[in-house]
Amino acid sequence: MLGVSADSVAKQKKFKEKYDLPYTLLADEDHALCKAFGVWKEKSMYGKKYMGIERTTFVINGKGKIVKIFPKVRPEGHAEEVLKAVTSS
């Protein structure tokens, strides 16, 4: 399992330690991976437009094939939703 964000390696290390995450975090500071996966998008908040990551989960099998995409993820209940999808495949 991997997590990806545009944060620096130092920020990710701090975040991982704070929440005791059991998986690897990758830094995509230049947004290359986010752009390749199509999740670097224009967003809007309080009428201001800006570029950012649309929180998305990709389930990728052992052969590197994307088998499920969860777009516009909300953290609440998402882990259970992903676990159900992975164990039912």
Tab-separated table of C-alpha atoms in Angstrom:
chain	number	residue	atom	x	y	z
A	1	MET	CA	0.000	0.000	0.000
A	2	LEU	CA	1.222	3.499	-0.887
A	3	GLY	CA	0.074	7.014	-0.196
A	4	VAL	CA	0.973	9.933	-2.455
A	5	SER	CA	0.800	13.663	-1.816
A	6	ALA	CA	2.407	16.854	-3.062
A	7	ASP	CA	3.984	17.463	0.353
A	8	SER	CA	7.730	17.331	0.865
A	9	VAL	CA	9.445	14.198	2.151
A	10	ALA	CA	10.027	15.935	5.499
A	11	LYS	CA	6.325	16.820	5.903
A	12	GLN	CA	5.296	13.298	4.953
A	13	LYS	CA	7.711	11.785	7.466
A	14	LYS	CA	6.239	13.941	10.220
A	15	PHE	CA	2.667	13.047	9.174
A	16	LYS	CA	3.462	9.333	9.027
A	17	GLU	CA	5.018	9.408	12.491
A	18	LYS	CA	2.188	11.490	13.980
A	19	TYR	CA	-0.500	9.063	12.801
A	20	ASP	CA	1.653	5.892	12.979
A	21	LEU	CA	0.801	4.972	9.382
A	22	PRO	CA	1.736	1.406	8.394
A	23	TYR	CA	2.432	2.195	4.740
A	24	THR	CA	4.861	4.102	2.539
A	25	LEU	CA	4.191	7.718	1.588
A	26	LEU	CA	5.555	9.078	-1.690
A	27	ALA	CA	6.315	12.756	-2.292
A	28	ASP	CA	5.052	14.064	-5.644
A	29	GLU	CA	6.235	17.642	-5.262
A	30	ASP	CA	6.273	18.282	-9.023
A	31	HIS	CA	2.803	16.660	-9.434
A	32	ALA	CA	4.046	14.326	-12.184
A	33	LEU	CA	2.389	11.224	-10.719
A	34	CYS	CA	-0.818	13.086	-9.903
A	35	LYS	CA	-1.005	14.396	-13.459
A	36	ALA	CA	-0.317	10.920	-14.885
A	37	PHE	CA	-3.204	9.485	-12.837
A	38	GLY	CA	-5.482	12.415	-13.710
A	39	VAL	CA	-6.009	13.652	-10.157
A	40	TRP	CA	-4.274	17.061	-10.445
A	41	LYS	CA	-7.327	19.225	-11.088
A	42	GLU	CA	-8.716	22.703	-10.832
A	43	LYS	CA	-10.554	23.136	-7.550
A	44	SER	CA	-12.624	25.928	-6.084
A	45	MET	CA	-13.082	27.184	-2.540
A	46	TYR	CA	-14.956	30.316	-1.546
A	47	GLY	CA	-15.000	31.409	-5.176
A	48	LYS	CA	-11.224	31.110	-5.620
A	49	LYS	CA	-9.908	28.667	-8.186
A	50	TYR	CA	-6.651	26.794	-7.648
A	51	MET	CA	-4.920	23.578	-8.668
A	52	GLY	CA	-4.850	20.664	-6.259
A	53	ILE	CA	-5.130	16.930	-5.814
A	54	GLU	CA	-8.563	15.347	-6.001
A	55	ARG	CA	-8.388	12.745	-3.237
A	56	THR	CA	-8.684	9.411	-5.050
A	57	THR	CA	-7.933	5.786	-4.221
A	58	PHE	CA	-6.671	3.397	-6.879
A	59	VAL	CA	-6.676	-0.343	-6.219
A	60	ILE	CA	-3.879	-1.842	-8.319
A	61	ASN	CA	-3.403	-5.597	-8.585
A	62	GLY	CA	-0.116	-7.510	-8.476
A	63	LYS	CA	0.234	-7.193	-12.256
A	64	GLY	CA	0.039	-3.390	-12.116
A	65	LYS	CA	-3.510	-3.171	-13.495
A	66	ILE	CA	-5.943	-0.673	-11.971
A	67	VAL	CA	-8.916	-2.772	-10.875
A	68	LYS	CA	-10.954	-0.159	-8.971
A	69	ILE	CA	-11.016	3.619	-8.662
A	70	PHE	CA	-12.634	5.513	-5.798
A	71	PRO	CA	-12.908	9.172	-6.900
A	72	LYS	CA	-13.548	12.167	-4.620
A	73	VAL	CA	-12.799	10.172	-1.466
A	74	ARG	CA	-14.132	11.223	1.919
A	75	PRO	CA	-12.065	9.751	4.777
A	76	GLU	CA	-15.020	8.646	6.919
A	77	GLY	CA	-15.756	4.978	6.196
A	78	HIS	CA	-13.405	4.840	3.223
A	79	ALA	CA	-11.013	2.238	4.653
A	80	GLU	CA	-13.904	-0.181	5.154
A	81	GLU	CA	-15.160	0.486	1.609
A	82	VAL	CA	-11.712	-0.264	0.144
A	83	LEU	CA	-11.249	-3.375	2.280
A	84	LYS	CA	-14.616	-4.700	1.100
A	85	ALA	CA	-13.680	-4.080	-2.560
A	86	VAL	CA	-10.275	-5.737	-2.160
A	87	THR	CA	-11.534	-8.821	-0.323
A	88	SER	CA	-14.449	-9.373	-2.711
A	89	SER	CA	-12.244	-9.377	-5.827
